[in-house]
Short mmCIF file of C-alpha atoms and ligand atoms in Angstrom, two decimals:
data_model
loop_
_atom_site.label_atom_id
_atom_site.label_comp_id
_atom_site.label_asym_id
_atom_site.label_seq_id
_atom_site.Cartn_x
_atom_site.Cartn_y
_atom_site.Cartn_z
CA MET A 1281 -17.78 33.80 -10.54
CA ALA A 1282 -20.23 36.32 -11.04
CA LYS A 1283 -19.94 38.63 -13.68
CA LEU A 1284 -22.02 41.78 -13.07
CA PHE A 1285 -22.54 44.68 -15.33
CA LEU A 1286 -24.61 47.80 -14.08
CA GLY A 1287 -27.27 49.70 -16.44
CA LEU A 1288 -28.34 53.14 -15.34
CA ASP A 1289 -31.19 54.74 -16.86
CA SER A 1290 -31.86 58.96 -16.50
CA SER A 1291 -35.48 59.17 -17.59
CA THR A 1292 -37.65 62.04 -17.37
CA GLN A 1293 -39.15 61.08 -14.16
CA SER A 1294 -36.40 59.15 -12.34
CA LEU A 1295 -33.25 57.53 -12.75
CA SER A 1296 -33.19 53.63 -12.53
CA ALA A 1297 -30.12 51.01 -11.97
CA VAL A 1298 -30.41 47.34 -13.38
CA VAL A 1299 -27.61 44.96 -12.48
CA ILE A 1300 -27.29 41.72 -14.47
CA ASP A 1301 -25.25 38.89 -13.64
CA LEU A 1302 -24.06 37.40 -17.51
CA ASP A 1303 -23.09 33.87 -15.70
CA THR A 1304 -26.77 32.80 -15.20
CA HIS A 1305 -28.24 35.89 -17.54
CA LYS A 1306 -30.52 37.09 -14.69
CA VAL A 1307 -31.18 40.46 -13.36
CA ILE A 1308 -30.25 40.56 -9.80
CA TYR A 1309 -31.41 43.89 -9.00
CA GLU A 1310 -33.34 46.89 -9.87
CA LYS A 1311 -34.28 50.13 -8.23
CA SER A 1312 -35.63 53.12 -9.34
CA LEU A 1313 -35.46 56.81 -7.78
CA ASN A 1314 -38.59 59.07 -8.43
CA PHE A 1315 -36.86 62.92 -8.99
CA ASP A 1316 -39.83 64.58 -7.41
CA GLN A 1317 -40.24 62.74 -4.35
CA SER A 1318 -36.24 61.78 -3.38
CA LEU A 1319 -35.27 65.36 -4.54
CA PRO A 1320 -38.14 67.76 -3.55
CA GLU A 1321 -35.44 70.22 -3.45
CA PHE A 1322 -35.07 70.51 -7.20
CA LYS A 1323 -39.14 71.48 -7.10
CA THR A 1324 -39.80 69.58 -10.10
CA ARG A 1325 -43.10 68.41 -11.49
CA ASN A 1326 -42.73 64.99 -12.98
CA GLY A 1327 -39.21 65.80 -13.23
CA VAL A 1328 -39.74 69.14 -15.22
CA LEU A 1329 -39.28 72.51 -13.68
CA PRO A 1330 -42.28 74.88 -14.01
CA ASN A 1331 -42.59 77.35 -16.27
CA ARG A 1332 -45.23 80.23 -17.36
CA ASP A 1333 -44.52 79.03 -20.80
CA PRO A 1334 -46.33 76.00 -21.58
CA LEU A 1335 -44.16 75.08 -24.56
CA VAL A 1336 -40.77 75.64 -22.55
CA LYS A 1337 -40.04 72.30 -20.51
CA HIS A 1338 -36.43 72.25 -19.05
CA SER A 1339 -35.17 70.15 -16.17
CA SER A 1340 -31.78 70.62 -14.02
CA PRO A 1341 -28.57 68.50 -14.44
CA LEU A 1342 -27.76 69.00 -10.74
CA LEU A 1343 -30.96 67.06 -10.29
CA TRP A 1344 -29.72 64.36 -12.08
CA ALA A 1345 -26.37 64.57 -10.74
CA ALA A 1346 -27.97 64.63 -7.44
CA ALA A 1347 -30.34 61.09 -7.97
CA LEU A 1348 -26.68 59.76 -9.11
CA ASP A 1349 -24.99 59.83 -6.23
CA LEU A 1350 -28.58 58.77 -4.32
CA LEU A 1351 -28.89 56.07 -6.33
CA PHE A 1352 -25.33 54.63 -5.53
CA ALA A 1353 -25.38 55.27 -1.51
CA GLN A 1354 -28.76 53.25 -2.54
CA MET A 1355 -27.05 50.73 -3.85
CA LYS A 1356 -24.45 50.32 -0.88
CA LYS A 1357 -26.91 50.54 1.27
CA ASP A 1358 -29.00 47.74 -0.58
CA LYS A 1359 -25.82 45.78 -0.71
CA VAL A 1360 -25.04 45.36 -4.29
CA ALA A 1361 -21.80 43.73 -4.74
CA LEU A 1362 -20.50 47.10 -6.78
CA ASN A 1363 -16.85 45.77 -6.17
CA LYS A 1364 -17.86 43.03 -8.62
CA VAL A 1365 -19.25 44.90 -11.48
CA LEU A 1366 -16.74 44.66 -14.29
CA ALA A 1367 -18.67 47.77 -16.68
CA VAL A 1368 -21.27 50.01 -16.23
CA SER A 1369 -23.12 51.81 -19.12
CA GLY A 1370 -26.37 53.78 -19.39
CA SER A 1371 -29.45 55.64 -21.39
CA GLY A 1372 -30.67 59.04 -20.82
CA GLN A 1373 -34.15 60.35 -22.03
CA GLN A 1374 -33.14 61.61 -25.75
CA HIS A 1375 -32.82 65.33 -26.78
CA GLY A 1376 -32.10 66.97 -23.61
CA SER A 1377 -28.63 69.03 -23.73
CA VAL A 1378 -26.46 70.10 -20.98
CA TYR A 1379 -24.41 73.27 -21.50
CA LEU A 1380 -20.82 73.26 -19.64
CA ASN A 1381 -18.22 75.87 -19.43
CA GLU A 1382 -14.20 75.25 -19.50
CA LYS A 1383 -14.54 74.48 -15.95
CA ILE A 1384 -15.94 70.81 -16.69
CA THR A 1385 -12.65 69.25 -17.84
CA GLU A 1386 -10.92 69.60 -14.31
CA ALA A 1387 -13.64 69.29 -12.31
CA LEU A 1388 -14.47 65.82 -13.83
CA ALA A 1389 -10.83 64.84 -13.41
CA ASN A 1390 -11.01 65.76 -9.73
CA LEU A 1391 -13.99 64.68 -8.70
CA ASN A 1392 -13.66 64.89 -4.88
CA PRO A 1393 -15.15 61.87 -3.13
CA LYS A 1394 -15.66 63.65 0.28
CA LYS A 1395 -18.41 66.11 -1.80
CA SER A 1396 -21.59 65.46 -3.42
CA LEU A 1397 -21.39 65.24 -6.99
CA VAL A 1398 -23.28 68.48 -7.00
CA GLU A 1399 -20.88 70.09 -4.94
CA ASN A 1400 -18.35 69.10 -7.13
CA LEU A 1401 -19.77 70.44 -10.37
CA ASP A 1402 -20.75 73.92 -8.60
CA GLY A 1403 -19.63 76.73 -11.53
CA VAL A 1404 -19.11 74.41 -14.67
CA PHE A 1405 -22.80 75.13 -16.20
CA ALA A 1406 -22.70 77.51 -18.83
CA ARG A 1407 -26.68 77.27 -18.57
CA LYS A 1408 -28.16 76.37 -15.63
CA THR A 1409 -31.26 74.44 -16.84
CA SER A 1410 -31.63 71.58 -19.59
CA PRO A 1411 -34.36 71.84 -22.63
CA ILE A 1412 -35.85 68.50 -22.29
CA TRP A 1413 -37.34 66.11 -24.88
CA MET A 1414 -40.65 67.35 -23.99
CA ASP A 1415 -40.02 71.52 -24.89
CA SER A 1416 -41.66 72.50 -28.05
CA SER A 1417 -40.63 75.76 -27.82
CA THR A 1418 -38.61 76.13 -31.03
CA THR A 1419 -40.51 76.30 -34.06
CA LYS A 1420 -39.10 79.09 -35.67
CA GLU A 1421 -35.28 77.24 -35.12
CA CYS A 1422 -36.56 74.13 -36.92
CA ALA A 1423 -37.84 76.31 -39.95
CA GLU A 1424 -34.30 78.29 -40.10
CA ILE A 1425 -32.70 74.91 -39.87
CA ARG A 1426 -34.98 72.59 -42.23
CA LYS A 1427 -34.91 75.98 -44.94
CA LYS A 1428 -30.85 75.80 -44.83
CA LEU A 1429 -30.77 72.22 -45.37
CA GLY A 1430 -33.03 72.26 -48.36
CA GLY A 1431 -36.60 70.96 -46.85
CA ILE A 1432 -37.88 68.37 -44.98
CA LYS A 1433 -37.19 65.42 -46.74
CA PHE A 1434 -33.51 66.51 -47.32
CA THR A 1435 -33.02 66.72 -43.51
CA ALA A 1436 -34.66 63.61 -43.05
CA SER A 1437 -32.22 61.82 -45.11
CA ARG A 1438 -29.37 63.47 -44.05
CA THR A 1439 -30.14 63.85 -40.21
CA GLY A 1440 -32.06 60.70 -39.88
CA SER A 1441 -35.10 63.39 -39.08
CA ASP A 1442 -36.81 66.02 -39.87
CA ALA A 1443 -35.75 69.32 -37.84
CA PHE A 1444 -37.78 68.66 -34.47
CA GLU A 1445 -38.81 71.47 -31.55
CA ARG A 1446 -37.31 69.19 -29.02
CA PHE A 1447 -34.15 68.14 -31.00
CA THR A 1448 -31.02 68.98 -29.78
CA GLY A 1449 -29.88 71.22 -32.97
CA PRO A 1450 -32.81 73.24 -32.59
CA GLN A 1451 -32.43 73.59 -28.89
CA ILE A 1452 -28.62 74.88 -29.50
CA ARG A 1453 -29.57 76.95 -32.27
CA LYS A 1454 -32.22 78.98 -29.70
CA PHE A 1455 -29.66 79.10 -26.97
CA TYR A 1456 -27.38 80.82 -29.61
CA LYS A 1457 -29.82 83.50 -30.55
CA THR A 1458 -31.58 84.26 -26.93
CA ASP A 1459 -28.11 84.22 -25.03
CA LEU A 1460 -25.01 84.81 -26.96
CA LYS A 1461 -22.97 85.54 -24.25
CA ALA A 1462 -23.71 82.13 -22.64
CA TYR A 1463 -23.73 80.63 -25.87
CA GLU A 1464 -19.98 81.53 -26.51
CA LYS A 1465 -19.04 80.71 -22.60
CA THR A 1466 -20.43 77.06 -23.16
CA ALA A 1467 -17.08 75.12 -23.97
CA HIS A 1468 -18.77 71.54 -24.09
CA ILE A 1469 -22.13 70.49 -25.02
CA ALA A 1470 -23.04 67.42 -23.62
CA LEU A 1471 -26.83 65.39 -23.94
CA VAL A 1472 -28.41 64.05 -21.16
CA SER A 1473 -26.76 60.40 -21.69
CA SER A 1474 -23.20 62.21 -22.42
CA PHE A 1475 -23.41 64.39 -19.29
CA MET A 1476 -23.86 61.10 -17.01
CA ALA A 1477 -21.82 58.83 -18.59
CA SER A 1478 -18.77 61.72 -18.24
CA LEU A 1479 -19.56 61.44 -14.51
CA LEU A 1480 -19.08 57.96 -14.29
CA ALA A 1481 -16.00 58.27 -16.58
CA GLY A 1482 -14.50 61.39 -14.85
CA LYS A 1483 -13.83 63.03 -18.34
CA ILE A 1484 -16.35 64.13 -21.38
CA ALA A 1485 -17.75 61.19 -22.70
CA PRO A 1486 -18.58 60.74 -26.57
CA ILE A 1487 -22.05 61.00 -27.70
CA ASP A 1488 -23.19 57.13 -29.38
CA PHE A 1489 -24.96 56.99 -32.42
CA GLY A 1490 -28.11 56.49 -31.06
CA ASP A 1491 -28.38 59.30 -29.21
CA GLY A 1492 -26.34 61.41 -31.37
CA ALA A 1493 -28.76 60.69 -34.09
CA GLY A 1494 -31.39 62.90 -32.04
CA MET A 1495 -29.91 65.84 -32.38
CA ASN A 1496 -30.61 67.08 -36.22
CA LEU A 1497 -26.57 67.29 -36.23
CA MET A 1498 -25.43 63.52 -37.23
CA ASP A 1499 -25.08 62.76 -40.70
CA ILE A 1500 -27.32 59.36 -39.99
CA ARG A 1501 -25.52 57.48 -43.16
CA ARG A 1502 -21.74 58.33 -42.55
CA LYS A 1503 -22.30 58.52 -38.67
CA ASN A 1504 -20.02 61.60 -38.36
CA TRP A 1505 -21.08 65.17 -37.49
CA ASN A 1506 -22.72 66.69 -40.54
CA HIS A 1507 -21.18 70.19 -41.22
CA ASP A 1508 -24.28 71.50 -43.32
CA ALA A 1509 -26.31 70.34 -40.01
CA LEU A 1510 -23.81 72.29 -37.63
CA LYS A 1511 -23.58 75.75 -39.85
CA ALA A 1512 -26.97 75.36 -40.04
CA THR A 1513 -27.60 75.35 -36.43
CA ALA A 1514 -25.02 77.64 -34.83
CA PRO A 1515 -21.64 78.71 -34.93
CA SER A 1516 -18.36 77.18 -33.91
CA LEU A 1517 -20.53 74.41 -33.10
CA VAL A 1518 -18.10 71.45 -33.87
CA LYS A 1519 -15.49 72.53 -31.05
CA LYS A 1520 -18.52 72.62 -28.53
CA LEU A 1521 -19.17 68.89 -29.40
CA PRO A 1522 -17.63 65.79 -28.16
CA PRO A 1523 -16.61 63.02 -30.92
CA LEU A 1524 -19.38 60.27 -31.67
CA ALA A 1525 -18.81 56.66 -30.95
CA ASP A 1526 -20.23 53.45 -30.78
CA SER A 1527 -22.88 52.65 -28.18
CA GLY A 1528 -21.15 51.07 -25.24
CA LYS A 1529 -17.78 52.21 -26.27
CA VAL A 1530 -15.66 51.56 -23.58
CA ILE A 1531 -14.34 55.42 -22.46
CA GLY A 1532 -11.61 54.09 -19.61
CA PRO A 1533 -11.89 53.10 -15.90
CA VAL A 1534 -14.74 54.28 -13.88
CA SER A 1535 -13.78 57.77 -12.03
CA SER A 1536 -12.44 56.99 -8.71
CA TYR A 1537 -14.80 59.23 -6.97
CA PHE A 1538 -17.58 56.22 -6.96
CA VAL A 1539 -15.06 53.63 -5.76
CA THR A 1540 -14.02 55.71 -2.68
CA ARG A 1541 -17.48 56.69 -2.37
CA TYR A 1542 -19.68 53.64 -3.12
CA GLY A 1543 -17.34 50.82 -3.62
CA LEU A 1544 -17.44 50.71 -7.02
CA ASN A 1545 -14.87 47.65 -8.74
CA PRO A 1546 -11.82 50.16 -9.32
CA ALA A 1547 -11.28 47.92 -12.71
CA ALA A 1548 -14.78 48.79 -13.74
CA LEU A 1549 -15.02 50.40 -17.38
CA ALA A 1550 -17.10 53.10 -17.85
CA THR A 1551 -18.59 52.90 -21.26
CA ALA A 1552 -20.70 55.45 -23.58
CA TRP A 1553 -24.28 55.58 -22.64
CA THR A 1554 -27.16 55.90 -25.39
CA GLY A 1555 -30.91 57.35 -25.62
CA ASP A 1556 -33.64 55.73 -23.90
CA ASN A 1557 -34.98 54.26 -27.21
CA PRO A 1558 -32.24 52.38 -28.30
CA ALA A 1559 -31.08 51.20 -24.82
CA SER A 1560 -34.81 49.77 -24.97
CA VAL A 1561 -34.40 48.33 -28.15
CA ILE A 1562 -32.01 45.94 -26.73
CA GLY A 1563 -33.44 45.70 -23.48
CA LEU A 1564 -36.65 44.62 -24.96
CA GLY A 1565 -34.55 42.07 -27.23
CA LEU A 1566 -35.43 43.34 -30.52
CA VAL A 1567 -32.08 42.74 -31.92
CA LYS A 1568 -33.46 41.02 -35.43
CA PRO A 1569 -34.52 43.55 -38.01
CA GLY A 1570 -38.14 43.86 -38.42
CA GLN A 1571 -39.02 43.46 -35.15
CA VAL A 1572 -41.40 45.84 -33.45
CA ALA A 1573 -42.30 47.23 -29.95
CA ILE A 1574 -44.51 49.61 -28.69
CA SER A 1575 -43.88 51.86 -25.32
CA LEU A 1576 -47.37 52.77 -23.87
CA GLY A 1577 -45.54 55.19 -21.23
CA THR A 1578 -46.35 59.30 -20.43
CA SER A 1579 -45.64 59.14 -24.37
CA ASP A 1580 -45.96 56.34 -26.42
CA THR A 1581 -43.69 54.96 -28.83
CA PHE A 1582 -43.64 52.82 -31.86
CA PHE A 1583 -40.13 51.23 -32.51
CA GLY A 1584 -38.23 48.35 -34.17
CA THR A 1585 -34.89 47.91 -35.90
CA MET A 1586 -33.62 48.36 -39.12
CA GLU A 1587 -30.83 47.00 -41.02
CA VAL A 1588 -30.63 49.52 -44.23
CA CYS A 1589 -31.72 53.03 -43.39
CA HIS A 1590 -34.61 54.28 -44.45
CA THR A 1591 -35.88 57.83 -43.48
CA ASP A 1592 -39.58 59.18 -43.50
CA GLU A 1593 -39.98 61.45 -46.48
CA ASN A 1594 -42.97 63.21 -44.65
CA GLY A 1595 -40.30 63.73 -41.65
CA GLU A 1596 -42.82 63.01 -39.12
CA GLY A 1597 -40.42 59.40 -37.66
CA HIS A 1598 -37.12 59.18 -36.81
CA VAL A 1599 -34.12 56.84 -37.56
CA PHE A 1600 -31.55 56.55 -35.14
CA GLY A 1601 -28.71 54.54 -34.71
CA SER A 1602 -28.87 51.25 -32.84
CA PRO A 1603 -26.74 50.04 -30.75
CA THR A 1604 -27.06 46.62 -32.16
CA GLY A 1605 -24.89 48.45 -35.12
CA GLY A 1606 -27.80 49.04 -37.87
CA TYR A 1607 -30.65 51.54 -37.37
CA MET A 1608 -33.69 51.92 -35.63
CA THR A 1609 -36.83 53.77 -36.28
CA LEU A 1610 -39.05 55.64 -33.93
CA ILE A 1611 -42.04 57.38 -33.78
CA CYS A 1612 -43.34 59.27 -30.77
CA PHE A 1613 -46.84 60.19 -29.83
CA LYS A 1614 -46.74 62.46 -27.15
CA ASN A 1615 -50.04 61.84 -26.23
CA GLY A 1616 -50.04 58.68 -24.50
CA SER A 1617 -50.54 57.90 -21.18
CA LEU A 1618 -50.92 61.76 -20.94
CA ALA A 1619 -54.14 61.54 -23.04
CA ARG A 1620 -55.51 58.31 -21.64
CA GLU A 1621 -55.35 59.56 -17.90
CA LYS A 1622 -56.83 63.02 -19.03
CA ILE A 1623 -59.81 61.36 -20.47
CA ARG A 1624 -60.41 59.17 -17.14
CA GLU A 1625 -59.97 62.18 -15.11
CA LEU A 1626 -62.67 64.15 -17.56
CA TYR A 1627 -65.32 61.45 -17.35
CA LYS A 1628 -64.30 60.72 -13.27
CA LEU A 1629 -63.35 57.42 -13.81
CA SER A 1630 -61.85 55.73 -10.87
CA ASP A 1631 -60.02 52.97 -12.10
CA TRP A 1632 -58.95 51.46 -15.47
CA THR A 1633 -61.07 48.54 -14.86
CA LYS A 1634 -63.67 50.58 -15.20
CA PHE A 1635 -62.51 52.60 -18.18
CA GLY A 1636 -62.25 48.95 -19.53
CA GLU A 1637 -65.62 47.95 -19.28
CA LEU A 1638 -66.93 51.43 -21.00
CA VAL A 1639 -64.35 50.86 -23.67
CA ALA A 1640 -65.99 47.36 -24.18
CA SER A 1641 -69.53 48.65 -24.02
CA VAL A 1642 -68.92 50.06 -27.55
CA PRO A 1643 -69.11 48.64 -30.78
CA VAL A 1644 -66.01 48.49 -32.31
CA GLY A 1645 -65.02 51.40 -34.72
CA ASN A 1646 -67.06 53.50 -32.23
CA ASN A 1647 -70.11 54.19 -34.69
CA GLY A 1648 -67.75 56.05 -36.85
CA GLY A 1649 -67.06 58.99 -33.62
CA VAL A 1650 -63.32 60.11 -34.00
CA LEU A 1651 -61.46 61.84 -31.39
CA LEU A 1652 -57.77 63.34 -31.56
CA PRO A 1653 -56.91 63.53 -28.12
CA TRP A 1654 -53.69 66.68 -28.51
CA PHE A 1655 -54.04 67.21 -24.55
CA GLU A 1656 -50.53 68.52 -25.53
CA ALA A 1657 -48.58 69.71 -28.24
CA GLU A 1658 -48.30 66.42 -30.25
CA ILE A 1659 -45.46 65.54 -32.15
CA VAL A 1660 -46.99 63.08 -34.49
CA PRO A 1661 -49.12 64.25 -36.31
CA ARG A 1662 -47.20 68.01 -35.77
CA THR A 1663 -49.04 70.35 -33.83
CA ASN A 1664 -48.12 72.75 -31.21
CA LYS A 1665 -51.53 74.00 -30.64
CA PRO A 1666 -52.53 71.51 -28.18
CA GLY A 1667 -56.93 70.67 -28.38
CA ILE A 1668 -59.49 68.15 -28.38
CA HIS A 1669 -60.95 67.44 -31.42
CA ARG A 1670 -64.28 65.20 -32.01
CA PHE A 1671 -65.87 64.02 -34.96
CA ASP A 1672 -69.54 62.40 -34.84
CA LEU A 1673 -69.00 62.37 -31.34
CA ASP A 1674 -70.78 63.03 -28.22
CA GLU A 1675 -68.52 64.82 -25.60
CA LYS A 1676 -71.10 63.67 -22.81
CA ASN A 1677 -71.03 60.00 -23.71
CA ALA A 1678 -68.34 58.87 -21.42
CA ALA A 1679 -68.06 55.16 -22.82
CA ALA A 1680 -67.72 56.56 -26.54
CA ASN A 1681 -64.89 59.29 -25.61
CA CYS A 1682 -63.04 56.17 -23.85
CA ARG A 1683 -63.05 53.87 -26.41
CA ALA A 1684 -62.33 56.58 -29.09
CA VAL A 1685 -59.12 57.56 -26.80
CA PHE A 1686 -57.88 53.94 -27.57
CA GLU A 1687 -58.91 54.00 -31.18
CA ALA A 1688 -57.18 57.45 -32.05
CA GLN A 1689 -54.22 56.24 -30.63
CA ALA A 1690 -53.72 52.73 -32.78
CA LEU A 1691 -55.21 54.42 -35.79
CA SER A 1692 -52.34 56.84 -35.29
CA MET A 1693 -49.89 54.36 -35.01
CA ARG A 1694 -50.81 52.71 -38.15
CA LEU A 1695 -51.57 55.79 -40.28
CA HIS A 1696 -47.86 57.25 -39.39
CA SER A 1697 -45.71 54.03 -39.29
CA GLN A 1698 -46.51 53.16 -43.20
CA TRP A 1699 -43.26 54.79 -44.19
CA MET A 1700 -41.07 52.42 -42.21
CA ALA A 1701 -42.12 49.72 -44.91
CA VAL A 1702 -42.38 46.59 -41.75
CA ALA A 1703 -45.45 45.07 -41.81
CA PRO A 1704 -44.85 43.91 -38.46
CA GLU A 1705 -45.66 40.12 -37.67
CA LYS A 1706 -45.64 40.68 -34.04
CA ILE A 1707 -45.84 43.26 -31.78
CA PHE A 1708 -44.23 43.44 -28.42
CA ALA A 1709 -46.09 45.81 -25.82
CA THR A 1710 -44.40 47.35 -23.04
CA GLY A 1711 -44.81 50.00 -20.57
CA GLY A 1712 -47.37 51.34 -17.61
CA ALA A 1713 -50.49 50.67 -20.26
CA SER A 1714 -49.41 47.50 -21.88
CA ASN A 1715 -51.56 45.82 -19.20
CA ASN A 1716 -54.82 47.13 -20.62
CA PRO A 1717 -56.27 43.84 -22.59
CA GLN A 1718 -58.56 46.67 -24.04
CA LEU A 1719 -56.16 48.73 -25.13
CA LEU A 1720 -53.85 46.17 -26.46
CA GLN A 1721 -56.95 44.38 -28.08
CA VAL A 1722 -57.69 47.61 -29.96
CA ILE A 1723 -53.89 48.01 -31.27
CA ALA A 1724 -53.96 43.99 -32.54
CA ASP A 1725 -57.06 44.82 -34.55
CA VAL A 1726 -56.09 48.07 -36.20
CA MET A 1727 -52.69 47.21 -36.96
CA ASN A 1728 -54.03 43.52 -37.75
CA CYS A 1729 -51.33 41.43 -35.99
CA SER A 1730 -50.69 39.72 -32.96
CA VAL A 1731 -49.62 42.13 -29.55
CA LEU A 1732 -47.50 40.56 -27.05
CA ARG A 1733 -46.96 41.61 -23.74
CA ILE A 1734 -43.09 41.99 -22.59
CA GLU A 1735 -42.85 42.63 -18.67
CA VAL A 1736 -39.45 44.27 -18.29
CA SER A 1737 -40.46 47.34 -16.17
CA LYS A 1738 -36.83 48.64 -16.76
CA SER A 1739 -35.85 47.96 -20.64
CA ALA A 1740 -33.80 50.88 -20.95
CA ALA A 1741 -31.89 50.60 -17.78
CA LEU A 1742 -31.63 46.56 -18.87
CA GLY A 1743 -30.43 47.56 -22.24
CA ALA A 1744 -27.99 49.65 -20.67
CA ALA A 1745 -26.45 46.74 -18.37
CA LEU A 1746 -26.41 44.76 -21.72
CA GLN A 1747 -24.45 47.35 -23.45
CA ALA A 1748 -22.25 47.35 -20.61
CA ALA A 1749 -21.35 43.79 -21.25
CA HIS A 1750 -21.45 44.19 -24.94
CA GLY A 1751 -18.67 47.28 -24.48
CA TYR A 1752 -16.73 45.28 -21.81
CA LEU A 1753 -16.49 41.95 -24.03
CA THR A 1754 -15.90 43.57 -27.27
CA HIS A 1755 -12.85 45.55 -25.68
CA ASN A 1756 -11.35 42.31 -24.18
CA GLY A 1757 -11.25 41.17 -27.85
CA LYS A 1758 -14.49 38.79 -28.02
CA ASN A 1759 -16.84 39.32 -30.52
CA PRO A 1760 -20.09 38.96 -28.64
CA LYS A 1761 -23.50 38.03 -30.09
CA TRP A 1762 -26.49 40.11 -29.54
CA ASP A 1763 -29.09 37.03 -29.72
CA LYS A 1764 -26.97 35.54 -27.03
CA LEU A 1765 -26.07 38.43 -25.13
CA THR A 1766 -29.90 39.33 -24.80
CA ALA A 1767 -31.58 35.55 -24.62
CA GLY A 1768 -33.55 34.92 -21.50
CA PHE A 1769 -33.47 38.37 -20.03
CA THR A 1770 -37.24 39.18 -22.32
CA LYS A 1771 -39.70 36.99 -23.03
CA PRO A 1772 -43.12 37.41 -23.48
CA VAL A 1773 -45.73 37.14 -20.71
CA PRO A 1774 -46.79 33.13 -21.18
CA GLY A 1775 -50.76 33.53 -22.47
CA SER A 1776 -50.63 37.16 -23.15
CA GLU A 1777 -50.93 37.06 -26.70
CA ILE A 1778 -54.03 39.01 -28.36
CA ARG A 1779 -54.62 38.23 -31.54
CA PRO A 1780 -56.46 40.43 -34.05
CA ASP A 1781 -60.03 39.50 -34.72
CA LYS A 1782 -61.03 39.52 -38.42
CA LYS A 1783 -64.02 41.46 -38.60
CA ALA A 1784 -62.79 44.62 -36.34
CA VAL A 1785 -59.66 44.48 -38.84
CA LYS A 1786 -62.24 45.06 -41.79
CA ILE A 1787 -63.73 47.77 -39.65
CA TYR A 1788 -60.51 49.71 -38.72
CA ASP A 1789 -59.40 49.33 -42.35
CA LYS A 1790 -62.32 51.45 -43.24
CA LEU A 1791 -61.96 53.67 -40.26
CA LEU A 1792 -58.32 54.20 -40.81
CA GLU A 1793 -59.40 56.54 -43.91
CA LYS A 1794 -62.40 58.56 -41.86
CA TYR A 1795 -59.36 58.96 -39.29
CA ALA A 1796 -56.89 60.45 -41.87
CA ALA A 1797 -59.33 62.70 -43.21
CA CYS A 1798 -60.27 64.06 -39.76
CA GLU A 1799 -56.61 64.69 -38.92
CA SER A 1800 -55.99 66.76 -41.96
CA ASP A 1801 -59.10 68.66 -40.85
CA ALA A 1802 -58.10 69.00 -37.57
CA MET A 1803 -54.85 70.18 -39.16
CA ASP A 1804 -56.10 72.47 -41.32
CA GLY A 1805 -58.00 74.57 -38.78
CA ILE A 1806 -54.91 74.93 -35.91
C1 XUL B 3083 -38.04 60.45 -28.29
C2 XUL B 3083 -38.30 61.28 -27.12
C3 XUL B 3083 -38.93 60.11 -26.14
C4 XUL B 3083 -37.82 60.34 -24.72
C5 XUL B 3083 -38.72 59.99 -23.79
O1 XUL B 3083 -37.28 60.80 -29.61
O2 XUL B 3083 -38.36 61.92 -27.47
O3 XUL B 3083 -39.12 58.80 -26.02
O4 XUL B 3083 -36.81 59.84 -25.54
O5 XUL B 3083 -37.27 59.63 -22.75
#
């Protein structure tokens, strides 16, 4: 008999579903729903609401709820055997927060299947919009929290990360400071992940250790709310937060809303969701310490698993709880595909093949030319002032600028991942830009290790489905092993291994120093 598990991923631009069959270890269904296209009435652009302030990036929690209805309707239409699903889990874009008033508990318990989720949620929000991870408007609040916690090093060693603009704590503090009345009316604060899990479970869901670590509020080692951090953030905060829990922990049966409306198995279990990055760790099969992956998407992320908690003294990288029990590290470079695409646009290149040809036409190391492509405020290195900085690089030379954006991104990855003290043996590359061989070659040469492509278009949703399976089995007294559970779902693309070139490695070892100096120079000037 099929053993089906459903994983959902509520990301910045889309909601995705992956259904796996644990009997055959196969993905049997995948679907993605783009917010801008499927729900234009919410008026988002790339999943974000327009705002005059370029540092403010919000989205709408109702949009995410509407997308959940649409995706379930689509699964029903596509005849997915929802009646055979044993458990549902999910992941969400990290850090984003949802502010709910005291009506939410009752609304969740009584979701009326004759109405849409949007109608059911009428009047439950204490704040209409949700700040998301792209928001960088809380520099002041970060400084206040960091100061109260004793500086960068201590903030990072307690909460897993320094105070970051997009992290939930600083966002909550800004809300408390700028709209005290609405803050006081807030009975529950959820993350995107726990908000979506609450809809599925029909009750307030816990926040898991993976996503909870992205708030600057959780004690990273003890995995409970840190009272100093709560105090430094806003008053009465502990009352507004749900409990913390293991990723994938069973909350209870799914809400009857999804059973009646879409035919979901009434015995299906709703489990705690996690963040998209922790979920991707599972989806990419990084279940053993020391395994590293890079996800080349809108932003680029560099992450891996870690047994013992080790935090970044400089406060650039993050440590989150891993759904596999230990820890995961993450460094997020905001200007990933965003910068690559901007350079492509700037030099009017019709496609990536042409871009790649130009990259290949310039010698490794770009004759010492360095570009800092911070089209948007950058997370690593941290700067709130977008800007394009060129060193020994002619703006008019399209080929050199194409090569420079790839080299800058790889060098930045190397420079800013040193604190992890993990020399990766192999890097698994995923995400849209991972099918760009020139980019992967630059990364292999800069990092001095092989890069292999993994083709999982929906690694977070797949990770979420596997998390549902793990939660279900654990709940039923089994002791599932992550390596066995994930086996077969993610394999490197045959023949995709790109090995480092010894000569290039040497050139980049040297260029790294210059790159680091250029970064400090640019940061000083900001
Ligand atoms: C991680 C981060 C992003 C979002 C993207 O810290 O901000 O990777 O999780 O959804």
